Structure formats: C-alpha cells, structure tokens
C-alpha cells in the first residue's frame, strides 16, 4: 500500500496543496489571506470567524471587509488588531 504523505514529501508538495490544511498569509496589518477555508461562521466590521478543516481563525480589527472570496480562499481587509486560533480537538 502506498502512503500518499510519503509521496507528497518525496515530491516536496506543500501540505496546504495536497490536503485541507489552511495557509494563512498576513500582509502588514491590513490583509489576511486564508487558503483552504471551509466557511464563514460570523462576520461584523470588527470581527470575523472563519472555519477551516482543522479549526477556527478569529480576526479582530476595524472596518473589516471580506474583499475576495473563492471556493477555497478568502481575503479579509481592514485594520487588523489581532488573530487567534481555535484548534479542533
């Protein structure tokens, strides 16, 4: 039996490409790009809760906007104050 994780490791394929692991890119204090997200749990102009396959990402700030969204990616723009994570148990 072939282990897909070993093949991905040998081919140097990033985990976020081959699985459902989120990739979070923060640009300054004004943008957060979340790749491999699952859904939006809550959204206000000061708070966003984004569900991923391994937990929840909480973004706090001011004038938050869900700028771009695809099936897998979401871009949150605004004045980002902090980001925290709730890992699934």
PDB file of C-alpha atoms in Angstrom:
ATOM      1  CA  UNK A   1       0.000   0.000   0.000  1.00  0.00           C
ATOM      2  CA  UNK A   2       1.353   3.449  -0.977  1.00  0.00           C
ATOM      3  CA  UNK A   3       1.374   6.192   1.648  1.00  0.00           C
ATOM      4  CA  UNK A   4       0.232   9.436  -0.018  1.00  0.00           C
ATOM      5  CA  UNK A   5       2.002  11.536   2.641  1.00  0.00           C
ATOM      6  CA  UNK A   6       5.350   9.932   1.810  1.00  0.00           C
ATOM      7  CA  UNK A   7       4.816  10.560  -1.908  1.00  0.00           C
ATOM      8  CA  UNK A   8       3.940  14.208  -1.248  1.00  0.00           C
ATOM      9  CA  UNK A   9       7.029  14.544   0.937  1.00  0.00           C
ATOM     10  CA  UNK A  10       9.281  12.977  -1.721  1.00  0.00           C
ATOM     11  CA  UNK A  11       7.854  15.295  -4.388  1.00  0.00           C
ATOM     12  CA  UNK A  12       8.112  18.251  -1.969  1.00  0.00           C
ATOM     13  CA  UNK A  13       4.427  19.099  -2.374  1.00  0.00           C
ATOM     14  CA  UNK A  14       3.323  21.567   0.346  1.00  0.00           C
ATOM     15  CA  UNK A  15       0.765  20.248   2.851  1.00  0.00           C
ATOM     16  CA  UNK A  16      -1.698  23.045   2.059  1.00  0.00           C
ATOM     17  CA  UNK A  17      -1.768  21.974  -1.611  1.00  0.00           C
ATOM     18  CA  UNK A  18      -2.310  18.256  -1.072  1.00  0.00           C
ATOM     19  CA  UNK A  19      -4.599  18.404   1.955  1.00  0.00           C
ATOM     20  CA  UNK A  20      -7.064  20.564   3.771  1.00  0.00           C
ATOM     21  CA  UNK A  21      -4.512  22.425   5.875  1.00  0.00           C
ATOM     22  CA  UNK A  22      -5.118  26.188   5.798  1.00  0.00           C
ATOM     23  CA  UNK A  23      -2.396  28.544   4.662  1.00  0.00           C
ATOM     24  CA  UNK A  24      -2.558  31.999   6.233  1.00  0.00           C
ATOM     25  CA  UNK A  25      -0.751  34.921   4.634  1.00  0.00           C
ATOM     26  CA  UNK A  26      -0.655  38.225   6.551  1.00  0.00           C
ATOM     27  CA  UNK A  27       0.317  41.387   4.688  1.00  0.00           C
ATOM     28  CA  UNK A  28       1.168  44.180   7.098  1.00  0.00           C
ATOM     29  CA  UNK A  29      -1.693  44.990   9.440  1.00  0.00           C
ATOM     30  CA  UNK A  30      -4.286  45.319   6.676  1.00  0.00           C
ATOM     31  CA  UNK A  31      -4.751  41.984   4.882  1.00  0.00           C
ATOM     32  CA  UNK A  32      -5.195  38.342   5.819  1.00  0.00           C
ATOM     33  CA  UNK A  33      -5.462  35.733   3.059  1.00  0.00           C
ATOM     34  CA  UNK A  34      -6.750  32.338   4.188  1.00  0.00           C
ATOM     35  CA  UNK A  35      -6.391  29.487   1.724  1.00  0.00           C
ATOM     36  CA  UNK A  36      -8.315  26.206   2.198  1.00  0.00           C
ATOM     37  CA  UNK A  37     -11.057  27.738   4.334  1.00  0.00           C
ATOM     38  CA  UNK A  38     -14.323  25.908   4.949  1.00  0.00           C
ATOM     39  CA  UNK A  39     -16.832  28.670   5.727  1.00  0.00           C
ATOM     40  CA  UNK A  40     -17.693  31.929   7.442  1.00  0.00           C
ATOM     41  CA  UNK A  41     -19.126  31.446  10.919  1.00  0.00           C
ATOM     42  CA  UNK A  42     -19.523  35.113  11.911  1.00  0.00           C
ATOM     43  CA  UNK A  43     -18.817  38.425  10.262  1.00  0.00           C
ATOM     44  CA  UNK A  44     -19.061  42.012  11.501  1.00  0.00           C
ATOM     45  CA  UNK A  45     -16.983  45.044  10.547  1.00  0.00           C
ATOM     46  CA  UNK A  46     -14.902  44.462  13.715  1.00  0.00           C
ATOM     47  CA  UNK A  47     -14.786  40.647  13.924  1.00  0.00           C
ATOM     48  CA  UNK A  48     -14.645  37.631  11.606  1.00  0.00           C
ATOM     49  CA  UNK A  49     -14.704  33.921  12.473  1.00  0.00           C
ATOM     50  CA  UNK A  50     -13.508  31.723   9.641  1.00  0.00           C
ATOM     51  CA  UNK A  51     -13.873  27.949   9.804  1.00  0.00           C
ATOM     52  CA  UNK A  52     -11.133  25.704   8.435  1.00  0.00           C
ATOM     53  CA  UNK A  53     -10.795  21.931   8.353  1.00  0.00           C
ATOM     54  CA  UNK A  54      -8.517  21.960  11.411  1.00  0.00           C
ATOM     55  CA  UNK A  55     -10.093  24.739  13.491  1.00  0.00           C
ATOM     56  CA  UNK A  56     -11.358  28.324  13.576  1.00  0.00           C
ATOM     57  CA  UNK A  57      -9.496  31.537  12.796  1.00  0.00           C
ATOM     58  CA  UNK A  58     -10.691  34.652  14.660  1.00  0.00           C
ATOM     59  CA  UNK A  59      -9.769  38.048  13.210  1.00  0.00           C
ATOM     60  CA  UNK A  60     -10.359  41.223  15.241  1.00  0.00           C
ATOM     61  CA  UNK A  61      -9.982  44.770  13.957  1.00  0.00           C
ATOM     62  CA  UNK A  62     -11.790  47.731  12.432  1.00  0.00           C
ATOM     63  CA  UNK A  63     -13.508  48.236   9.070  1.00  0.00           C
ATOM     64  CA  UNK A  64     -13.062  44.564   8.186  1.00  0.00           C
ATOM     65  CA  UNK A  65     -14.292  43.591   4.742  1.00  0.00           C
ATOM     66  CA  UNK A  66     -14.433  40.223   3.014  1.00  0.00           C
ATOM     67  CA  UNK A  67     -12.687  41.509  -0.073  1.00  0.00           C
ATOM     68  CA  UNK A  68     -12.231  38.481  -2.317  1.00  0.00           C
ATOM     69  CA  UNK A  69     -13.643  35.019  -1.951  1.00  0.00           C
ATOM     70  CA  UNK A  70     -13.407  31.808  -3.983  1.00  0.00           C
ATOM     71  CA  UNK A  71     -14.376  28.244  -3.124  1.00  0.00           C
ATOM     72  CA  UNK A  72     -11.113  27.782  -1.235  1.00  0.00           C
ATOM     73  CA  UNK A  73      -9.707  31.242  -0.459  1.00  0.00           C
ATOM     74  CA  UNK A  74     -10.875  34.330   1.391  1.00  0.00           C
ATOM     75  CA  UNK A  75      -9.207  37.736   1.747  1.00  0.00           C
ATOM     76  CA  UNK A  76     -10.040  39.862   4.777  1.00  0.00           C
ATOM     77  CA  UNK A  77      -9.041  43.541   4.560  1.00  0.00           C
ATOM     78  CA  UNK A  78      -9.174  46.279   7.163  1.00  0.00           C
ATOM     79  CA  UNK A  79      -7.232  47.389  10.208  1.00  0.00           C
ATOM     80  CA  UNK A  80      -6.201  44.054  11.740  1.00  0.00           C
ATOM     81  CA  UNK A  81      -5.725  44.213  15.516  1.00  0.00           C
ATOM     82  CA  UNK A  82      -5.166  40.526  16.284  1.00  0.00           C
ATOM     83  CA  UNK A  83      -5.650  36.996  15.016  1.00  0.00           C
ATOM     84  CA  UNK A  84      -6.174  33.907  17.155  1.00  0.00           C
ATOM     85  CA  UNK A  85      -6.843  30.253  16.525  1.00  0.00           C
ATOM     86  CA  UNK A  86      -9.196  27.644  17.977  1.00  0.00           C
ATOM     87  CA  UNK A  87      -7.852  24.198  17.194  1.00  0.00           C
ATOM     88  CA  UNK A  88     -10.303  21.333  16.726  1.00  0.00           C
ATOM     89  CA  UNK A  89      -9.984  18.722  19.414  1.00  0.00           C
TER      90      UNK A  89
END
